[in-house]
mmCIF file of C-alpha atoms in Angstrom:
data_model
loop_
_atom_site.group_PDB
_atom_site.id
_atom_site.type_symbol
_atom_site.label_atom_id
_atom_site.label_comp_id
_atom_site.label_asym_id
_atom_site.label_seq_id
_atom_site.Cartn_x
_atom_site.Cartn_y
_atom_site.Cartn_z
ATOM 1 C CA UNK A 1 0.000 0.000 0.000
ATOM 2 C CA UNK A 2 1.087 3.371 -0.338
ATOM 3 C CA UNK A 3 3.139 5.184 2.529
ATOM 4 C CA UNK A 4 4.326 8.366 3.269
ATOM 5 C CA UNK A 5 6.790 8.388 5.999
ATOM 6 C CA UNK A 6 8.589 11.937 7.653
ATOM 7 C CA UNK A 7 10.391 11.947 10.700
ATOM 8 C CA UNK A 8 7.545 12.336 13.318
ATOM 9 C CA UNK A 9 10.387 13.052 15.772
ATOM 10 C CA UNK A 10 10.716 16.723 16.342
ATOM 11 C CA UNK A 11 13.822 18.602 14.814
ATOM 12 C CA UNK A 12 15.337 21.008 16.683
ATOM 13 C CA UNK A 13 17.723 23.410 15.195
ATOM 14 C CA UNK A 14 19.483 26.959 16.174
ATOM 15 C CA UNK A 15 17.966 30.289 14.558
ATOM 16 C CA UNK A 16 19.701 31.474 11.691
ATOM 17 C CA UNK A 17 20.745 27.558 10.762
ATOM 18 C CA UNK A 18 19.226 25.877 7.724
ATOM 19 C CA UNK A 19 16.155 23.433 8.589
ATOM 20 C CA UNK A 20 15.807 20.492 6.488
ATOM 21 C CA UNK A 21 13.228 18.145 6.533
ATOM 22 C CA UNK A 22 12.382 14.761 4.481
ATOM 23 C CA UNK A 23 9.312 12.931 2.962
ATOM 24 C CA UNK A 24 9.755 9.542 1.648
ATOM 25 C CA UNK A 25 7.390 8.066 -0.029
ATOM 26 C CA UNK A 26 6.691 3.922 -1.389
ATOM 27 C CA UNK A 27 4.739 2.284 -3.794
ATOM 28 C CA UNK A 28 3.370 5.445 -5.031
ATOM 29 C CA UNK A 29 4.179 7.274 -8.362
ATOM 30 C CA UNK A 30 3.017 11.060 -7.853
ATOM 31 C CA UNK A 31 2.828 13.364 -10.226
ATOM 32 C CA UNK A 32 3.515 16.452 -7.511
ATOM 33 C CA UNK A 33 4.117 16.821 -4.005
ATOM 34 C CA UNK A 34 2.803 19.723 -1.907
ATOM 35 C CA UNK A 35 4.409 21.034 1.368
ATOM 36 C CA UNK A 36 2.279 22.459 4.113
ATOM 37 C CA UNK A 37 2.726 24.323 7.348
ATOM 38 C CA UNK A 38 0.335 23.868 10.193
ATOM 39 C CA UNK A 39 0.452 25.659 13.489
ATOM 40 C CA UNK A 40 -1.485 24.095 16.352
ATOM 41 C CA UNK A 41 -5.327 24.819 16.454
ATOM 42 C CA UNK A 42 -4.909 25.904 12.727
ATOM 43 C CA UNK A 43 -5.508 24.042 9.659
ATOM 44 C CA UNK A 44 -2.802 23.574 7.297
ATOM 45 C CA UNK A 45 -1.683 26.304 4.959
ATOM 46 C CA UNK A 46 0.129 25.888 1.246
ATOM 47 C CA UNK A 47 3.482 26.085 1.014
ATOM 48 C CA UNK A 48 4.909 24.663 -1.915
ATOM 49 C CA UNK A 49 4.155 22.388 -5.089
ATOM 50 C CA UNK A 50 7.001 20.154 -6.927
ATOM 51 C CA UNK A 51 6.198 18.229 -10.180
ATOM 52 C CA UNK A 52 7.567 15.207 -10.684
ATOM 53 C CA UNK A 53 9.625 16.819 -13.755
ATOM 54 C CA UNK A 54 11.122 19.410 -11.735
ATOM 55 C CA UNK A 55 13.955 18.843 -9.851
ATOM 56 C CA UNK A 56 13.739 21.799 -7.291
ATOM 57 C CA UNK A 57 11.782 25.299 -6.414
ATOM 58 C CA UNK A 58 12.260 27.736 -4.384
ATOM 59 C CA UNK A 59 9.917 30.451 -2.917
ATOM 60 C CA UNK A 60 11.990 33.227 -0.483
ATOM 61 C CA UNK A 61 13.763 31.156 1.939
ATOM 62 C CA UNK A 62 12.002 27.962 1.156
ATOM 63 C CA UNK A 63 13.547 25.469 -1.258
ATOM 64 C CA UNK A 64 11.932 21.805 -2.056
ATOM 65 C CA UNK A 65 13.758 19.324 -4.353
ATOM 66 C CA UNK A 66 11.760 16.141 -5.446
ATOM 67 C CA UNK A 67 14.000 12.763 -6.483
ATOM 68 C CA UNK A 68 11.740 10.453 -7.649
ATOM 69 C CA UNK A 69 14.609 8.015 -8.190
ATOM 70 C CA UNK A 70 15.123 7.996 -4.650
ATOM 71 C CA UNK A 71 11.202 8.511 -3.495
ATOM 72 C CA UNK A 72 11.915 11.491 -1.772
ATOM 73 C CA UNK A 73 11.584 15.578 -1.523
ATOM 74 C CA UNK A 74 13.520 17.453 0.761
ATOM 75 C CA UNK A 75 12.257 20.541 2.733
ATOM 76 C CA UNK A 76 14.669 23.571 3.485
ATOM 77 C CA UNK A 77 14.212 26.572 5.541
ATOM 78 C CA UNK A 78 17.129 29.008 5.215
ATOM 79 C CA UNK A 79 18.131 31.679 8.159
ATOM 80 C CA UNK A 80 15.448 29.671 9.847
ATOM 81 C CA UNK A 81 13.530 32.076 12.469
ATOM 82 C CA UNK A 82 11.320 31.204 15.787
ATOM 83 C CA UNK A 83 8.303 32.335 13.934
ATOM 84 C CA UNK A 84 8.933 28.825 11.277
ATOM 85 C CA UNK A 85 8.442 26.624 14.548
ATOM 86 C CA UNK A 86 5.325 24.590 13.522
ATOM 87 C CA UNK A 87 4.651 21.044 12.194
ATOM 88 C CA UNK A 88 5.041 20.440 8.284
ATOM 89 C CA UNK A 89 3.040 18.353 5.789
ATOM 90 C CA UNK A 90 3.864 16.664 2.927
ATOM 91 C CA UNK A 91 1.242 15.307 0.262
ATOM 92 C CA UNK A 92 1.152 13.755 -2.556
ATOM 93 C CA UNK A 93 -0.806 13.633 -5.817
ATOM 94 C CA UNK A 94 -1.412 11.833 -8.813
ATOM 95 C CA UNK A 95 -2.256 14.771 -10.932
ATOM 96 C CA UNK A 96 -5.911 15.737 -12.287
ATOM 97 C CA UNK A 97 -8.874 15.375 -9.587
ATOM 98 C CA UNK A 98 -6.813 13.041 -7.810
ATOM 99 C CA UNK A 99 -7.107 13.224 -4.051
ATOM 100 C CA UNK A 100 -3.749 14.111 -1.827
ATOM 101 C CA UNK A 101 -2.227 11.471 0.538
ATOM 102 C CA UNK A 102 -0.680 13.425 3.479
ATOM 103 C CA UNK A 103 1.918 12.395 5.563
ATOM 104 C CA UNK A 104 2.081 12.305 9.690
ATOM 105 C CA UNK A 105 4.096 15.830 9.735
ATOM 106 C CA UNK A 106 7.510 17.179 11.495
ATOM 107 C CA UNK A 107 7.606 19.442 13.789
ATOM 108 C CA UNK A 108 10.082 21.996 13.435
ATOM 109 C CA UNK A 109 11.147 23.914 16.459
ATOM 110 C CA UNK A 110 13.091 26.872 15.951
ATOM 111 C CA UNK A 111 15.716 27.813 19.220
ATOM 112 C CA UNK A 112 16.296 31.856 19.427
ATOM 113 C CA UNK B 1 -7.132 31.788 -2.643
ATOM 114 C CA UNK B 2 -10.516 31.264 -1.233
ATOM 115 C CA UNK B 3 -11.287 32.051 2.882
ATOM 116 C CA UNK B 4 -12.812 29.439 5.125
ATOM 117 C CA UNK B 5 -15.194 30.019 8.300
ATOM 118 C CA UNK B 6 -15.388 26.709 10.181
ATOM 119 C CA UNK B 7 -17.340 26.486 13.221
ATOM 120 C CA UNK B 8 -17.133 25.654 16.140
ATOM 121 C CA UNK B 9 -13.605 25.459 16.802
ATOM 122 C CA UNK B 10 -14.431 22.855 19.750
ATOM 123 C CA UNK B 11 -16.452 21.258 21.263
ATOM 124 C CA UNK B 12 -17.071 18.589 24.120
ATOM 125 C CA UNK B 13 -19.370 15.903 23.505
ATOM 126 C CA UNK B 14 -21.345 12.879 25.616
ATOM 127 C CA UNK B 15 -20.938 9.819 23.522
ATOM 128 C CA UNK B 16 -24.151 8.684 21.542
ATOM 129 C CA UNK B 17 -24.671 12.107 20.757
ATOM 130 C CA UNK B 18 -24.107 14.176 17.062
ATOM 131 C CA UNK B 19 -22.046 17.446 16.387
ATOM 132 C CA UNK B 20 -22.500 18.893 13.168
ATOM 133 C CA UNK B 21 -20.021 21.370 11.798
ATOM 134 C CA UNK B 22 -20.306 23.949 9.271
ATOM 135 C CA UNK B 23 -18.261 25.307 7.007
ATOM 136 C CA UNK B 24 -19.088 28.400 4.861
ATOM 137 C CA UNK B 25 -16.572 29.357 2.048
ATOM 138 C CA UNK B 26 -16.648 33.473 0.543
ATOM 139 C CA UNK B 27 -16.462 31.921 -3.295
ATOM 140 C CA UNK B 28 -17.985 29.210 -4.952
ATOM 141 C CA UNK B 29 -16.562 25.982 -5.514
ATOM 142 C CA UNK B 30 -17.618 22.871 -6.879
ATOM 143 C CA UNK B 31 -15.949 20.297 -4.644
ATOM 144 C CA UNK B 32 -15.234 20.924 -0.698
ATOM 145 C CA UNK B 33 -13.371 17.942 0.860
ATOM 146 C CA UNK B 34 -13.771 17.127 4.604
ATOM 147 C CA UNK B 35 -10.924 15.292 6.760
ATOM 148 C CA UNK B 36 -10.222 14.149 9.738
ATOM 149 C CA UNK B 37 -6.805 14.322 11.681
ATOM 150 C CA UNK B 38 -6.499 11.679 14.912
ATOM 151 C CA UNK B 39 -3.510 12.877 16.927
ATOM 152 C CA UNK B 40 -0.664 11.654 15.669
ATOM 153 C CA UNK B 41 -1.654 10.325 13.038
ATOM 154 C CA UNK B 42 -1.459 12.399 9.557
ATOM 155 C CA UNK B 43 -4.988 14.067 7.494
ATOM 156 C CA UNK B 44 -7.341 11.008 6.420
ATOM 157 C CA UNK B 45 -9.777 12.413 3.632
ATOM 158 C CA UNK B 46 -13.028 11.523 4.777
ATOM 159 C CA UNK B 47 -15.293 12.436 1.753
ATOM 160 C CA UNK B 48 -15.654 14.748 -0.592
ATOM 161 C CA UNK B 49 -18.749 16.566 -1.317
ATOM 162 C CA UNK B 50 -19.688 18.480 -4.533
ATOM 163 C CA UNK B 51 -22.968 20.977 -4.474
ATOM 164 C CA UNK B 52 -26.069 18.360 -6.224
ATOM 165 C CA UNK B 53 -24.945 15.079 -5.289
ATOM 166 C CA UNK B 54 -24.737 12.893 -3.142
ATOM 167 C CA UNK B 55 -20.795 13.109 -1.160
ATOM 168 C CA UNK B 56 -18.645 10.218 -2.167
ATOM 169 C CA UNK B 57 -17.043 8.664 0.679
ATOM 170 C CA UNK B 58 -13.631 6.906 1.207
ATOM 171 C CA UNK B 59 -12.844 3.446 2.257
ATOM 172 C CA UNK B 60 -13.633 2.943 5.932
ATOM 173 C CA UNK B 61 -16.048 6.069 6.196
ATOM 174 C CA UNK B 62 -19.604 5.676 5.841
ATOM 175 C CA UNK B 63 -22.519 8.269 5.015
ATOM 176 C CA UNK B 64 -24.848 7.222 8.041
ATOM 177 C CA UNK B 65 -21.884 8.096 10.345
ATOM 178 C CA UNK B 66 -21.002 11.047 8.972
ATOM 179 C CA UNK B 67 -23.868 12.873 6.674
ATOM 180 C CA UNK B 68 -22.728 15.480 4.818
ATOM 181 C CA UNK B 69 -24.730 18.344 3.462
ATOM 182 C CA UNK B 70 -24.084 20.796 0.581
ATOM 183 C CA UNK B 71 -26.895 23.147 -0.007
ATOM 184 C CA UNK B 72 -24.796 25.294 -2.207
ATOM 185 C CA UNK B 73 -21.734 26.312 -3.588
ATOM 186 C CA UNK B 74 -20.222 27.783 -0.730
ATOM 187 C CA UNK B 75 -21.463 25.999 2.621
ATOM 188 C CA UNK B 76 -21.184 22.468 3.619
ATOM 189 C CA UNK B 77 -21.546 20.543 6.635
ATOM 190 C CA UNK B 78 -20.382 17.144 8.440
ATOM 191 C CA UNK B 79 -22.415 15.535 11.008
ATOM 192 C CA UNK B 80 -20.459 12.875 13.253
ATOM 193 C CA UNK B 81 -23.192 10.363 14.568
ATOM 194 C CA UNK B 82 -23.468 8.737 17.130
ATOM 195 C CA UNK B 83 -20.646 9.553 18.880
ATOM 196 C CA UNK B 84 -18.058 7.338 20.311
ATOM 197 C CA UNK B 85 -14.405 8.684 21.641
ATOM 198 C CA UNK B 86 -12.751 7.121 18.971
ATOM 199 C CA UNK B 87 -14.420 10.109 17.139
ATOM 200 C CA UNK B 88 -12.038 12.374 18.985
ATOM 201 C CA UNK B 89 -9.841 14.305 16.491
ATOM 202 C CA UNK B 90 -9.630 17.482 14.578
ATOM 203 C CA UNK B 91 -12.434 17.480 11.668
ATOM 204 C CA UNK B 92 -11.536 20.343 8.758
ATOM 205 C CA UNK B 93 -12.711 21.193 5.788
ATOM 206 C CA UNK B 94 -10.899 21.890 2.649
ATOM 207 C CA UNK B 95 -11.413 23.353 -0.978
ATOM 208 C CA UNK B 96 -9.368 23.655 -3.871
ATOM 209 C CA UNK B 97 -7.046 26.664 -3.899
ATOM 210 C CA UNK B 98 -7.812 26.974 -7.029
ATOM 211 C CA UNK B 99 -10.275 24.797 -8.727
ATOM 212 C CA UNK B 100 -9.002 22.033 -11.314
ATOM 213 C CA UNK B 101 -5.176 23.486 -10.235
ATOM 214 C CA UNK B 102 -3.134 21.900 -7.928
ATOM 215 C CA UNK B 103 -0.438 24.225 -8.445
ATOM 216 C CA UNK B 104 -2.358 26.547 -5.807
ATOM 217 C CA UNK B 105 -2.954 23.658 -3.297
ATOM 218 C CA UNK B 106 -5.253 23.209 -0.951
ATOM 219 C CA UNK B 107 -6.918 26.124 1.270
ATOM 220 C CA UNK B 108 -8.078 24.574 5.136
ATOM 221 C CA UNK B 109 -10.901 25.915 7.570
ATOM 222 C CA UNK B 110 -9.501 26.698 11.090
ATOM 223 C CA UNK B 111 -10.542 23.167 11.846
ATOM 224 C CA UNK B 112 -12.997 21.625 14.768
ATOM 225 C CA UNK B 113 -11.182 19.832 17.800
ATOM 226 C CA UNK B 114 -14.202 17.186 18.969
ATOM 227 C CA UNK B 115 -13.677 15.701 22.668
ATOM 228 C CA UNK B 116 -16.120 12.827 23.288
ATOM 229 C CA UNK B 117 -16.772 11.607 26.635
#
């Protein structure tokens, strides 16, 4: 069956210091992953898209890259701040009206 | 992107009871998708529910547990029936960010945190 797995152990860094987080995905052949950030008591908000053709994007301090050779996109967050502490979402899609399959979410703690 | 009002934010339940929660979008949209997210586990669609029809439901959730209502093409609502606290979690709604695009993602409500005792 199709999993999504990201480190559900939070990931503590230093302010300033560059965050990354990973999604790894099996038995699954997406056509885009998404990237969401979700503070607590809040639903999730957008972040990000990757097609499966692109290899990276970037969006201020934000930067996803997508290997689906290796089933995976990595999450950055440059000159990380206190204010990106919050838990964040991968999903998946298979392109068209195609439902998303999230995964469980890191949490991202940001140290002043 | 559009703007979601979900309501209520909580609420605390007696089991057997229902809870229905509303969600009211300020543009029109064909589909609105409702979820549910147990803690710690990650966002399970639950069904999605386009204005005329009936809601099409995913494997495992059923309509005569949760009914779902779409009077138009910018409210919706879940009801959780019959309540048990295994229905404890965080129900949200969802539409399109922008419709047929999933280069805009997805736009949540605020979400409801249900409590059943």
């Amino acid at each position: 069956s199709q999993k999504i797995e990201q480190n559900s152990e939070a990931l503590n860094i230093q302010e300033g210091k560059t965050a990354t987080l990973t999604c790894n995905y099996t038995n699954y052949s997406p056509a885009y992953l998404q990237w969401y950030r979700q503070d607590p008591g809040r639903g999730p908000v957008f972040l990000l898209l990757i097609r499966e053709n692109e290899k990276e994007k970037r969006k201020e301090r934000l930067k996803v890259t997508f290997d689906t050779t290796l089933k995976q996109s990595l999450f950055h967050i440059t000159a990380s701040q206190p204010a990106d502490s919050a838990t964040y979402l991968c999903a998946l899609g298979s392109g068209g009206y195609q439902k998303v399959t999230f995964g469980i979410g890191t949490k991202l703690q940001v140290i002043p | 992107s559009a703007v979601i009002s979900q309501k209520p934010s909580r609420d605390i339940c007696q089991r057997g009871t229902s809870l229905t929660i509303q969600c009211q979008v300020d543009s029109q949209v064909t589909m609105m998708f409702w979820y549910r997210q147990q803690p710690g586990q990650s966002l399970t669609l639950i069904a999605t529910a386009n204005q005329g029809s009936e809601a099409t439901y995913e494997s495992g959730f059923v309509i005569d547990k949760f009914p779902i209502s779409r009077p138009n093409l910018t409210f919706s609502t879940l009801t959780v029936s019959n309540m048990s606290p295994e229905d404890s979690s965080i129900y949200l709604c969802s539409v399109e960010g922008e419709p047929g695009d999933s280069t805009y993602g997805y736009t949540f409500g605020s979400g409801t945190r249900l409590t059943v005792v």
